[in-house]
Coordinates of C-alpha atoms and ligand atoms in Angstrom, one line a residue:
M1268 CA 2.6 16.3 7.9
S1269 CA 3.2 15.4 11.5
V1270 CA 2.1 12.1 12.6
A1271 CA 1.4 13.2 16.2
E1272 CA -2.0 14.9 15.3
T1273 CA -3.4 11.5 14.2
D1274 CA -4.8 8.3 15.4
L1275 CA -1.4 7.0 15.9
D1276 CA -1.0 9.0 19.0
E1277 CA -2.9 6.5 21.0
R1278 CA -0.2 4.0 21.8
P1279 CA -1.4 0.7 20.8
R1280 CA -0.2 -2.4 22.9
D1281 CA 1.0 -5.4 21.2
F1282 CA 3.8 -8.1 22.1
I1283 CA 6.5 -6.1 20.4
R1284 CA 5.7 -3.1 22.5
D1285 CA 5.6 -5.1 25.6
I1286 CA 9.1 -6.4 24.8
V1287 CA 10.2 -2.9 24.4
R1288 CA 8.5 -1.5 27.5
S1289 CA 10.0 -4.2 29.6
D1290 CA 13.4 -3.8 28.0
L1291 CA 13.5 0.0 28.9
A1292 CA 12.1 -0.9 32.4
T1293 CA 14.9 -3.4 33.1
G1294 CA 17.5 -1.2 31.6
R1295 CA 18.6 -3.8 29.0
V1296 CA 18.1 -0.8 26.5
E1297 CA 18.5 2.9 27.2
A1298 CA 16.8 4.0 24.3
V1299 CA 15.0 2.1 21.5
V1300 CA 16.3 2.2 17.9
T1301 CA 14.4 0.4 15.2
R1302 CA 14.9 0.2 11.5
F1303 CA 12.8 -0.3 8.3
P1304 CA 15.0 -2.3 6.0
P1305 CA 13.6 -2.6 2.6
E1306 CA 15.6 -4.3 -0.3
P1307 CA 15.6 -1.7 -3.2
N1308 CA 14.2 -4.0 -5.7
G1309 CA 10.6 -3.0 -6.2
Y1310 CA 8.0 -0.6 -4.9
L1311 CA 6.6 -0.7 -1.4
H1312 CA 3.3 -2.3 -0.9
I1313 CA 0.6 -2.4 1.8
G1314 CA 2.2 -5.1 3.6
H1315 CA 5.4 -3.0 3.9
A1316 CA 3.1 -0.5 5.6
K1317 CA 2.7 -2.8 8.6
S1318 CA 6.4 -3.0 8.9
I1319 CA 6.7 0.9 8.3
C1320 CA 4.1 1.6 11.1
L1321 CA 5.5 -0.8 13.5
N1322 CA 9.2 0.2 13.1
F1323 CA 8.5 4.0 13.1
G1324 CA 5.8 3.7 15.5
V1325 CA 7.7 1.9 18.3
G1326 CA 10.6 4.3 17.7
R1327 CA 8.4 7.3 18.1
D1328 CA 6.0 5.9 20.9
F1329 CA 9.0 5.2 23.2
G1330 CA 11.0 8.3 22.5
G1331 CA 13.6 6.6 20.4
R1332 CA 14.1 6.5 16.6
C1333 CA 13.7 4.6 13.4
H1334 CA 16.3 4.3 10.7
M1335 CA 15.6 4.1 7.0
R1336 CA 18.1 1.4 5.9
F1337 CA 18.2 0.1 2.5
D1338 CA 19.3 -3.6 2.3
D1339 CA 21.3 -3.1 -1.0
T1340 CA 23.4 -6.3 -1.0
N1341 CA 22.3 -7.7 -4.2
P1342 CA 23.7 -5.4 -7.1
T1343 CA 22.1 -7.1 -9.8
R1344 CA 18.4 -6.5 -8.9
E1345 CA 18.6 -3.2 -7.4
E1346 CA 17.9 0.3 -9.0
H1347 CA 17.9 4.0 -8.1
E1348 CA 14.3 4.3 -9.1
Y1349 CA 13.5 2.1 -6.2
I1350 CA 15.6 3.8 -3.7
D1351 CA 14.0 7.1 -4.5
A1352 CA 10.4 5.7 -4.7
I1353 CA 10.6 3.7 -1.3
Q1354 CA 11.8 7.1 0.5
R1355 CA 8.7 9.0 -1.2
D1356 CA 6.5 6.3 -0.1
V1357 CA 7.6 6.3 3.6
R1358 CA 7.3 10.0 3.8
W1359 CA 4.0 9.9 2.2
L1360 CA 2.9 7.4 4.7
G1361 CA 3.7 10.1 7.4
F1362 CA 7.2 9.0 8.7
D1363 CA 10.6 10.6 8.9
W1364 CA 14.1 9.3 9.7
G1365 CA 15.8 12.6 10.0
E1366 CA 19.3 12.1 9.4
H1367 CA 19.3 8.3 9.9
L1368 CA 19.4 7.3 6.3
Y1369 CA 21.6 4.1 5.9
F1370 CA 22.5 1.7 3.4
A1371 CA 23.9 -1.8 4.0
S1372 CA 26.6 -0.7 1.3
D1373 CA 27.7 2.0 3.7
H1374 CA 28.9 -0.8 6.0
F1375 CA 30.8 -3.0 3.2
E1376 CA 34.3 -2.2 4.6
C1377 CA 33.3 -2.9 8.1
L1378 CA 31.5 -6.0 7.1
Y1379 CA 34.8 -7.2 5.3
E1380 CA 36.7 -6.6 8.3
W1381 CA 34.2 -8.7 10.5
A1382 CA 34.5 -11.5 7.9
R1383 CA 38.2 -11.5 8.5
H1384 CA 37.7 -11.6 12.2
L1385 CA 35.7 -14.6 11.8
I1386 CA 38.2 -16.3 9.7
R1387 CA 41.0 -15.5 12.2
G1388 CA 38.8 -17.0 14.9
G1389 CA 38.1 -20.2 12.9
D1390 CA 34.5 -19.3 12.6
A1391 CA 34.6 -18.9 8.8
Y1392 CA 36.4 -20.3 5.7
V1393 CA 36.7 -19.9 1.9
D1394 CA 35.1 -22.9 0.3
D1395 CA 35.9 -23.8 -3.4
L1396 CA 33.0 -25.8 -3.9
S1397 CA 30.4 -24.5 -6.5
A1398 CA 26.8 -23.5 -5.6
D1399 CA 25.5 -26.8 -6.9
E1400 CA 27.9 -28.8 -4.8
I1401 CA 27.3 -26.8 -1.8
R1402 CA 23.5 -27.4 -2.2
E1403 CA 24.0 -31.1 -2.8
R1404 CA 25.9 -31.5 0.5
R1405 CA 23.3 -29.5 2.6
G1406 CA 21.5 -32.4 3.6
T1407 CA 17.7 -32.4 4.3
L1408 CA 15.2 -31.7 7.2
T1409 CA 15.8 -35.2 8.3
E1410 CA 19.3 -35.8 7.2
P1411 CA 22.6 -34.0 8.2
G1412 CA 24.7 -32.1 5.7
A1413 CA 28.2 -33.2 4.7
D1414 CA 31.4 -31.1 5.5
S1415 CA 33.0 -29.4 2.7
P1416 CA 36.7 -30.8 2.0
W1417 CA 37.7 -27.1 2.5
R1418 CA 36.2 -26.9 6.0
D1419 CA 39.4 -27.2 7.8
R1420 CA 41.5 -24.9 5.5
P1421 CA 44.0 -23.0 7.6
A1422 CA 42.8 -19.3 8.5
D1423 CA 45.9 -17.9 6.9
E1424 CA 44.9 -19.5 3.6
S1425 CA 41.4 -18.5 3.9
L1426 CA 42.4 -14.9 4.7
D1427 CA 44.6 -14.8 1.5
L1428 CA 42.0 -16.3 -0.7
F1429 CA 39.1 -14.0 0.7
A1430 CA 41.5 -10.9 0.0
R1431 CA 42.0 -12.4 -3.6
M1432 CA 38.3 -12.8 -4.1
R1433 CA 37.9 -9.1 -3.1
A1434 CA 40.8 -8.2 -5.5
G1435 CA 38.8 -9.8 -8.4
E1436 CA 41.1 -12.6 -9.1
F1437 CA 38.2 -15.0 -9.4
P1438 CA 35.1 -15.4 -11.6
D1439 CA 31.6 -15.3 -10.3
G1440 CA 30.7 -18.5 -8.4
A1441 CA 34.3 -19.7 -8.1
R1442 CA 34.4 -19.4 -4.3
V1443 CA 32.4 -18.3 -1.3
L1444 CA 33.0 -17.5 2.2
R1445 CA 31.0 -19.6 4.6
A1446 CA 30.5 -19.6 8.4
R1447 CA 31.8 -22.6 10.1
I1448 CA 29.1 -23.7 12.5
D1449 CA 27.6 -27.3 12.2
M1450 CA 26.7 -29.3 9.1
A1451 CA 24.4 -31.6 11.3
S1452 CA 22.5 -28.8 12.8
G1453 CA 18.7 -29.4 12.8
N1454 CA 18.4 -25.9 11.4
I1455 CA 19.6 -25.7 8.0
N1456 CA 20.4 -22.1 8.3
M1457 CA 23.2 -23.1 10.6
R1458 CA 24.9 -25.7 8.2
D1459 CA 27.9 -23.4 7.2
P1460 CA 25.7 -20.7 5.6
V1461 CA 27.3 -18.5 2.9
L1462 CA 28.4 -15.1 3.9
Y1463 CA 30.0 -13.8 0.9
R1464 CA 29.7 -14.4 -3.0
I1465 CA 31.6 -13.2 -5.8
R1466 CA 29.5 -11.1 -8.0
H1467 CA 31.2 -8.9 -10.7
A1468 CA 28.3 -6.5 -11.1
E1469 CA 28.1 -2.7 -11.0
H1470 CA 26.3 -1.6 -7.8
P1471 CA 24.1 1.5 -7.8
R1472 CA 25.8 3.1 -5.0
T1473 CA 29.3 1.6 -4.7
G1474 CA 29.8 1.1 -8.5
A1475 CA 32.8 -1.2 -9.2
D1476 CA 34.5 -1.0 -5.9
W1477 CA 33.4 -4.4 -4.8
C1478 CA 33.1 -7.7 -6.6
I1479 CA 32.2 -9.8 -3.3
Y1480 CA 29.0 -9.0 -1.7
P1481 CA 27.7 -10.2 1.8
T1482 CA 24.5 -12.4 1.9
Y1483 CA 21.5 -11.2 3.6
D1484 CA 22.5 -13.1 6.8
F1485 CA 25.8 -11.5 6.9
A1486 CA 24.6 -8.0 6.2
H1487 CA 21.3 -7.4 8.1
G1488 CA 22.3 -8.3 11.7
Q1489 CA 25.7 -6.7 11.1
S1490 CA 24.1 -3.4 9.8
D1491 CA 21.7 -3.4 13.0
A1492 CA 24.8 -3.8 15.1
V1493 CA 26.8 -0.9 13.5
E1494 CA 23.9 1.4 13.6
G1495 CA 23.0 0.7 17.2
V1496 CA 19.7 -0.8 16.5
T1497 CA 18.2 -2.4 19.7
H1498 CA 15.1 -4.2 18.3
S1499 CA 15.2 -5.7 14.8
L1500 CA 11.8 -6.4 13.8
C1501 CA 11.2 -8.5 11.0
T1502 CA 8.5 -11.0 9.6
L1503 CA 8.2 -14.7 10.6
E1504 CA 10.1 -16.3 7.7
F1505 CA 13.1 -15.0 9.4
E1506 CA 12.5 -16.9 12.7
D1507 CA 14.9 -19.8 11.7
H1508 CA 17.5 -17.1 10.8
R1509 CA 17.5 -15.9 14.3
P1510 CA 20.0 -18.5 15.8
L1511 CA 22.5 -17.4 13.0
Y1512 CA 21.9 -13.9 13.8
D1513 CA 22.7 -14.4 17.3
W1514 CA 25.5 -16.6 16.6
L1515 CA 27.2 -13.9 14.4
I1516 CA 26.6 -11.1 16.9
E1517 CA 28.1 -13.2 19.5
R1518 CA 31.4 -13.6 17.8
L1519 CA 31.8 -10.2 16.2
P1520 CA 33.3 -7.1 18.1
T1521 CA 30.0 -5.2 17.6
P1522 CA 29.4 -2.0 19.4
C1523 CA 26.0 -3.3 20.6
V1524 CA 23.9 -6.4 20.8
P1525 CA 20.7 -6.0 18.7
R1526 CA 17.9 -8.5 19.1
Q1527 CA 15.7 -9.9 16.3
Y1528 CA 11.8 -10.4 16.9
E1529 CA 9.4 -11.7 14.4
F1530 CA 5.9 -10.7 13.6
A1531 CA 3.3 -12.1 11.1
R1532 CA 3.3 -10.6 7.6
L1533 CA 0.0 -9.0 6.4
N1534 CA -2.0 -10.8 3.8
L1535 CA -5.1 -9.2 2.3
T1536 CA -8.0 -10.9 0.4
Y1537 CA -8.1 -10.3 -3.3
T1538 CA -4.6 -9.0 -3.3
V1539 CA -1.2 -10.4 -4.2
M1540 CA 1.6 -8.8 -2.3
S1541 CA 5.0 -10.3 -3.1
K1542 CA 7.2 -7.9 -4.8
R1543 CA 7.9 -10.7 -7.4
A1544 CA 4.3 -11.2 -8.3
L1545 CA 3.8 -7.3 -8.4
I1546 CA 7.0 -6.9 -10.8
R1547 CA 5.2 -9.5 -13.1
L1548 CA 1.9 -7.5 -13.2
V1549 CA 3.8 -4.5 -14.3
Q1550 CA 6.4 -6.2 -16.7
E1551 CA 3.7 -8.1 -18.5
G1552 CA 1.4 -5.2 -18.8
H1553 CA -1.6 -6.5 -16.7
V1554 CA -1.4 -3.2 -15.2
A1555 CA -0.4 0.3 -16.4
G1556 CA 2.7 0.4 -13.9
W1557 CA 3.6 0.5 -10.2
D1558 CA 1.3 3.3 -9.4
D1559 CA -1.8 1.8 -11.5
P1560 CA -4.5 2.6 -9.0
R1561 CA -5.7 -1.0 -8.7
M1562 CA -2.0 -1.9 -7.3
P1563 CA -1.7 -2.6 -3.6
T1564 CA 1.4 -0.3 -3.7
L1565 CA 1.7 2.6 -1.9
C1566 CA 2.1 4.7 -4.8
G1567 CA -0.8 3.0 -6.4
M1568 CA -2.9 3.7 -3.4
R1569 CA -1.9 7.4 -3.4
R1570 CA -2.7 7.8 -7.1
R1571 CA -6.1 6.1 -6.3
G1572 CA -6.8 8.8 -3.7
V1573 CA -6.2 6.7 -0.4
P1574 CA -5.3 8.9 2.4
P1575 CA -2.1 8.0 4.4
E1576 CA -4.2 8.5 7.5
A1577 CA -6.5 5.7 6.3
V1578 CA -3.5 3.2 5.8
R1579 CA -2.3 4.0 9.3
D1580 CA -5.6 3.6 10.9
F1581 CA -6.0 0.2 9.1
I1582 CA -2.5 -1.0 10.1
G1583 CA -3.4 0.1 13.6
R1584 CA -6.7 -1.8 13.8
I1585 CA -5.2 -5.2 12.5
G1586 CA -2.6 -5.2 15.3
V1587 CA 0.8 -7.0 15.4
A1588 CA 0.9 -10.7 16.4
K1589 CA 2.6 -13.8 15.6
A1590 CA -0.2 -15.7 14.2
G1591 CA -0.3 -15.6 10.4
N1592 CA -3.5 -13.9 9.1
L1593 CA -5.5 -13.0 5.9
V1594 CA -7.2 -9.7 6.5
D1595 CA -10.5 -8.8 4.7
V1596 CA -9.8 -6.1 2.2
A1597 CA -13.2 -4.7 3.2
M1598 CA -11.7 -3.6 6.5
L1599 CA -9.1 -1.7 4.6
E1600 CA -11.9 -0.1 2.4
H1601 CA -13.7 0.7 5.6
C1602 CA -10.9 2.7 6.9
I1603 CA -10.8 4.6 3.6
R1604 CA -14.3 5.5 3.6
D1605 CA -14.2 6.5 7.3
R1606 CA -11.4 8.9 6.7
L1607 CA -12.7 10.4 3.4
N1608 CA -16.3 10.8 4.7
K1609 CA -15.0 13.2 7.3
R1610 CA -12.7 15.0 5.0
A1611 CA -13.9 14.9 1.4
P1612 CA -15.9 17.9 0.3
R1613 CA -19.2 16.9 -1.4
R1614 CA -19.6 17.6 -5.1
M1615 CA -22.1 16.6 -7.8
G1616 CA -20.9 14.6 -10.7
V1617 CA -23.0 12.6 -13.3
L1618 CA -21.2 9.8 -14.7
D1619 CA -23.8 8.7 -17.3
P1620 CA -25.6 11.9 -18.4
L1621 CA -29.2 12.1 -19.5
K1622 CA -30.2 15.5 -20.4
V1623 CA -33.4 17.0 -18.7
V1624 CA -35.2 20.2 -20.1
I1625 CA -37.1 22.1 -17.5
E1626 CA -40.0 23.4 -19.6
N1627 CA -41.2 26.0 -17.3
Y1628 CA -37.9 27.4 -16.3
P1629 CA -37.0 30.6 -18.2
A1630 CA -34.5 30.0 -21.2
G1631 CA -31.4 31.9 -20.8
E1632 CA -31.7 32.4 -17.1
E1633 CA -29.6 31.0 -14.4
E1634 CA -29.2 30.9 -10.6
A1635 CA -26.9 30.0 -8.1
L1636 CA -28.0 27.5 -5.3
E1637 CA -26.4 26.9 -2.1
A1638 CA -24.9 23.4 -1.5
V1639 CA -23.4 22.2 1.9
N1640 CA -19.8 21.1 1.3
N1641 CA -19.5 18.4 3.9
P1642 CA -22.5 17.5 6.3
E1643 CA -19.8 15.8 8.6
D1644 CA -17.8 18.9 8.8
R1645 CA -19.8 22.2 9.4
E1646 CA -16.5 24.3 8.9
A1647 CA -16.2 23.2 5.3
G1648 CA -19.0 25.7 4.7
V1649 CA -21.2 25.9 1.5
R1650 CA -20.7 26.6 -2.2
A1651 CA -22.8 28.0 -5.1
V1652 CA -24.0 25.5 -7.7
P1653 CA -25.5 26.9 -11.0
F1654 CA -28.9 25.9 -11.9
G1655 CA -30.7 26.3 -15.3
R1656 CA -33.4 25.1 -17.7
E1657 CA -31.3 22.3 -19.0
I1658 CA -29.5 19.9 -16.6
F1659 CA -28.1 16.5 -16.6
I1660 CA -29.1 13.6 -14.4
E1661 CA -27.8 10.0 -14.0
R1662 CA -29.3 7.8 -16.8
D1663 CA -30.0 5.1 -14.3
D1664 CA -32.0 7.5 -12.2
F1665 CA -34.9 7.3 -14.7
M1666 CA -37.0 4.4 -15.7
E1667 CA -40.1 4.6 -18.0
E1668 CA -41.6 1.5 -16.3
P1669 CA -40.3 1.5 -12.8
P1670 CA -40.6 -1.5 -10.8
R1671 CA -41.8 -1.4 -7.2
K1672 CA -39.1 0.1 -4.9
F1673 CA -37.6 2.4 -7.6
F1674 CA -38.2 5.7 -6.1
R1675 CA -36.3 7.7 -8.7
L1676 CA -37.7 9.7 -11.8
A1677 CA -40.4 8.1 -14.1
P1678 CA -43.1 9.5 -16.2
G1679 CA -45.6 11.6 -14.1
R1680 CA -43.4 11.2 -10.9
E1681 CA -42.1 13.9 -8.8
V1682 CA -38.5 13.9 -7.1
R1683 CA -36.2 16.3 -5.4
L1684 CA -33.1 17.6 -7.3
R1685 CA -30.6 17.9 -4.5
Y1686 CA -30.4 21.6 -3.3
A1687 CA -32.7 22.8 -6.0
Y1688 CA -36.3 22.1 -6.7
F1689 CA -38.9 19.4 -7.1
V1690 CA -39.3 18.4 -10.7
T1691 CA -42.1 16.3 -12.3
C1692 CA -41.3 14.3 -15.4
T1693 CA -43.7 15.3 -18.1
G1694 CA -42.4 13.5 -21.3
V1695 CA -39.5 11.7 -22.8
V1696 CA -37.8 12.5 -26.3
R1697 CA -36.3 9.4 -28.2
D1698 CA -33.8 9.2 -31.0
A1699 CA -34.5 7.1 -34.3
S1700 CA -33.9 3.8 -32.6
G1701 CA -36.3 4.5 -29.7
E1702 CA -33.6 5.2 -27.1
V1703 CA -34.6 8.0 -24.5
V1704 CA -32.2 10.8 -25.1
E1705 CA -33.9 13.6 -23.2
L1706 CA -36.4 14.2 -20.5
R1707 CA -39.0 17.0 -20.3
C1708 CA -39.9 18.0 -16.7
R1709 CA -41.6 20.9 -15.0
Y1710 CA -40.4 22.3 -11.7
D1711 CA -42.1 23.9 -8.8
P1712 CA -40.6 27.2 -8.1
E1713 CA -41.9 27.2 -4.6
T1714 CA -39.6 24.4 -3.6
R1715 CA -36.3 26.1 -3.9
G1716 CA -33.6 24.6 -1.7
G1717 CA -35.5 21.2 -1.9
N1718 CA -38.4 21.6 0.4
A1719 CA -42.0 22.1 -0.3
P1720 CA -43.7 24.9 1.8
D1721 CA -46.9 22.7 1.7
G1722 CA -45.0 19.9 3.3
R1723 CA -45.6 17.4 0.7
K1724 CA -42.9 14.7 0.4
V1725 CA -41.0 13.1 -2.4
K1726 CA -39.1 9.6 -2.3
G1727 CA -36.3 10.2 -4.3
T1728 CA -33.5 12.8 -4.4
L1729 CA -31.2 13.1 -7.4
H1730 CA -27.7 14.7 -8.2
W1731 CA -27.6 16.8 -11.2
V1732 CA -25.3 19.3 -13.1
S1733 CA -26.2 22.3 -15.1
A1734 CA -25.9 21.3 -18.8
A1735 CA -24.6 24.8 -19.5
R1736 CA -22.0 25.0 -16.8
A1737 CA -20.7 21.6 -16.0
A1738 CA -17.2 20.5 -17.0
P1739 CA -16.8 17.4 -19.1
A1740 CA -14.7 14.7 -17.4
E1741 CA -13.2 11.2 -17.6
V1742 CA -13.9 8.9 -14.8
R1743 CA -12.2 5.7 -14.2
L1744 CA -13.8 3.0 -12.1
Y1745 CA -11.7 0.4 -10.4
D1746 CA -12.8 -3.0 -9.1
R1747 CA -10.6 -5.7 -7.4
L1748 CA -7.6 -6.6 -9.5
F1749 CA -8.1 -10.4 -8.5
G1750 CA -11.3 -12.3 -8.4
K1751 CA -10.4 -14.8 -5.8
P1752 CA -10.5 -14.0 -2.0
D1753 CA -7.5 -15.9 -0.9
M1754 CA -4.4 -15.3 -3.3
S1755 CA -2.0 -16.7 -0.8
A1756 CA -1.8 -20.0 -2.4
R1757 CA 1.1 -20.5 -4.8
G1758 CA 0.0 -20.8 -8.4
D1759 CA -0.5 -18.9 -11.5
F1760 CA -2.1 -15.7 -10.1
I1761 CA -2.5 -14.4 -13.5
A1762 CA -5.3 -16.7 -14.1
D1763 CA -7.2 -15.0 -11.2
L1764 CA -7.0 -11.5 -12.7
N1765 CA -10.5 -9.9 -12.8
P1766 CA -11.1 -8.8 -16.4
D1767 CA -13.3 -6.1 -15.4
S1768 CA -11.0 -4.4 -12.9
V1769 CA -11.1 -1.0 -14.7
T1770 CA -14.0 0.7 -16.5
V1771 CA -13.2 4.1 -18.3
L1772 CA -16.1 6.4 -18.5
R1773 CA -15.2 9.2 -21.2
D1774 CA -18.5 11.4 -21.2
C1775 CA -19.2 12.4 -17.5
R1776 CA -20.1 15.9 -16.4
V1777 CA -19.1 17.4 -13.1
E1778 CA -20.2 20.7 -11.4
P1779 CA -18.0 23.7 -12.1
E1780 CA -16.5 23.7 -8.6
A1781 CA -15.1 20.3 -9.0
R1782 CA -12.8 21.5 -11.7
N1783 CA -10.9 23.3 -9.1
T1784 CA -10.0 20.0 -7.1
A1785 CA -6.2 19.8 -6.8
E1786 CA -4.4 16.9 -8.2
G1787 CA -4.6 13.9 -5.8
A1788 CA -7.2 15.7 -3.7
V1789 CA -10.4 13.5 -3.0
V1790 CA -13.9 14.7 -3.3
Q1791 CA -17.2 12.8 -2.8
F1792 CA -19.6 12.8 -5.8
E1793 CA -22.8 12.6 -4.0
R1794 CA -24.5 9.1 -4.3
Q1795 CA -21.5 7.9 -6.3
G1796 CA -18.4 7.5 -4.2
Y1797 CA -15.1 9.1 -3.6
F1798 CA -13.1 10.4 -6.6
C1799 CA -9.6 12.0 -6.9
V1800 CA -8.0 14.1 -9.7
D1801 CA -5.7 11.7 -11.5
P1802 CA -2.1 13.1 -12.8
D1803 CA -3.2 12.2 -16.3
T1804 CA -5.4 15.3 -16.2
T1805 CA -4.6 17.9 -18.9
K1806 CA -6.1 21.3 -19.6
D1807 CA -8.6 19.7 -22.0
N1808 CA -9.3 16.4 -20.2
L1809 CA -10.2 16.2 -16.4
V1810 CA -9.6 12.7 -15.2
F1811 CA -11.1 11.4 -11.9
N1812 CA -10.1 8.0 -10.1
R1813 CA -12.9 6.4 -8.1
T1814 CA -11.0 5.8 -4.9
I1815 CA -14.0 3.7 -3.6
G1816 CA -17.8 3.6 -3.7
L1817 CA -20.0 4.6 -0.9
R1818 CA -21.3 1.2 0.2
D1819 CA -19.5 -0.1 3.1
T1820 CA -19.4 -3.9 3.0
W1821 CA -17.3 -4.1 6.1
A1822 CA -19.6 -2.1 8.2
K1823 CA -22.4 -4.3 7.0
I1824 CA -20.3 -7.6 8.0
R1825 CA -19.8 -6.2 11.4
R1826 CA -23.5 -5.2 11.8
A1827 CA -24.3 -8.7 10.9
E1828 CA -21.8 -10.1 13.2
G1829 CA -23.1 -8.0 15.9
R1830 CA -26.6 -9.2 15.4
R1831 CA -25.5 -12.9 15.4
A1832 CA -23.6 -12.2 18.6
R1833 CA -26.7 -10.9 20.2
G1834 CA -28.6 -13.8 19.1
G1835 CA -30.4 -11.7 16.5
N1836 CA -31.8 -12.5 13.3
G1837 CA -28.4 -13.4 11.6
P1838 CA -28.3 -16.3 9.0
Ligands
ATP3218 P1 8.1 -9.2 -0.6 O1 8.0 -10.6 0.0 O2 6.9 -8.6 -1.0 O3 9.1 -9.2 -1.8 P2 10.2 -8.5 1.1 O4 10.0 -9.0 2.5 O5 11.1 -9.2 0.2 O6 8.8 -8.4 0.4 P3 11.7 -6.3 1.7 O7 12.1 -5.0 1.0 O8 12.8 -7.3 2.1 O9 10.6 -6.9 1.1 O10 10.9 -5.7 3.1 C1 11.1 -4.9 4.0 C2 10.5 -5.1 5.3 O11 9.1 -5.1 5.2 C3 11.0 -6.4 5.9 O12 11.4 -6.2 7.2 C4 9.8 -7.3 5.6 O13 9.7 -8.3 6.7 C5 8.6 -6.2 5.8 N1 7.4 -6.9 4.9 C6 7.5 -7.3 3.6 N2 6.3 -7.7 3.4 C7 5.5 -7.5 4.4 C8 4.0 -7.9 4.7 N3 3.4 -8.6 3.8 N4 3.7 -7.8 6.1 C9 4.4 -7.2 7.1 N5 5.7 -6.8 6.7 C10 6.2 -7.1 5.5
MG3219 MG1 13.3 -9.6 0.8

């Protein structure tokens, strides 16, 4: 699918795009090159979507390009599964990197040479201290660190030891390569940061070729430089790493000078987003997997039926800034509804069926009624829905003793069956325990299509399905995974899991046409919400996920805010 046809075509403005615009105008860069640089140690989540839309969006908006780069410098936590899943998810979101797929590990040989370049220039040294000893000497925010006794080791000695580190002569942790900067720097990242560590581990791509691996700081900016990245966009936690980023680029014979810019991470209410937390949810079995429809992962959202356009729309609306923010998940939900409302075909499905026998409808007869597929989209056309003597309606659309304002079915009351007829409830049938198991109704044959020729009105319109022709289905309803709005505070997020985040209904009935819904496609079950066909579906068991209900809390919040702003009757 091409992104050009979508909302993203309107070029947004933000401080990053302003920088790019000015760099192009002044000629600092000729063509913009960005990259999306995930570490392949988990699945992508909605927070990553912000980075993806920004990086690929900037590349596209300014006629440049965006690379897909895996930051695979930590062999012990990375897996092929993640590398494949990440690519699938970025494509799903609507972006493509053409031939520009890179791995930091592609650059290992170059990074090694650049490390030797630093050593030769007196800018790096092999340190024999252990990780603990290095930590102890690092100092604090208020106190300077202490020089390592190996700091002034001659370059030749460091070069020799570095080669032997690579050759596998030393065990893990025996030595590291450090930049030689300033142990008294106010920025702890500049206190002789580690550039290489020994790790005898199989790497998913380079296998056993290497037993020394560069750190993030010595891989990221260097990969940017090798690939010709002009604007290296990352989240704010890397702001303090920027001086080191620049220090290294300045000293290395790089083919270009990339610059790093930071923006705020996306945080969402009722949502945890760090991969570490998501891995825990999966490993401890709190969810069914990475693609559990309750997960904020892109694959979870896809399985839930969220259209990628809705995610892009949402990311476009929240914008890009430096100030940290916690975005109301209702805004994302609004974008999902907005998109689905325009696209999802309407169907009828009954989640909690109650049988209705229409006593004056001839037994054994059936007729096809015409139903509109999507009132928002005339071109979606109409379909035929079978109607007969026995139908199902929603159990909670009937009350024996209705309170005021309950306008649905009740004894003696007339309502409209959507696209069908007016019916009046004439009796109830109970089982031995007294529970209502069936309703008896009469219909008015003059009201075919749902309107009375004499102009009489009814207050309620119900959805329904033909008992003879409806398909049985399982429906999974989802609620928020967490019960607390602000999940950003550290602590045991497991305690905040919502115990009722999923409800499985196994005895639902859907109109025959709903059976033709493709896996992953979304329909609206009228009055119930949006539902997509889950991949768990088999020949004998049709499974729907509720993507989202119909009620739009975000629109309500905005309306209330609007009223308040106009000095209206807000609280
Ligand atoms: P997490 O903290 O969830 O483990 P990460 O930052 O370790 O994420 P990476 O794989 O390193 O994950 O991220 C790839 C890119 O996505 C990085 O540039 C990172 O800054 C960006 N990113 C990650 N989380 C968010 C977020 N919540 N909002 C915006 N960008 C994000
Ligand atoms: Mg990371």
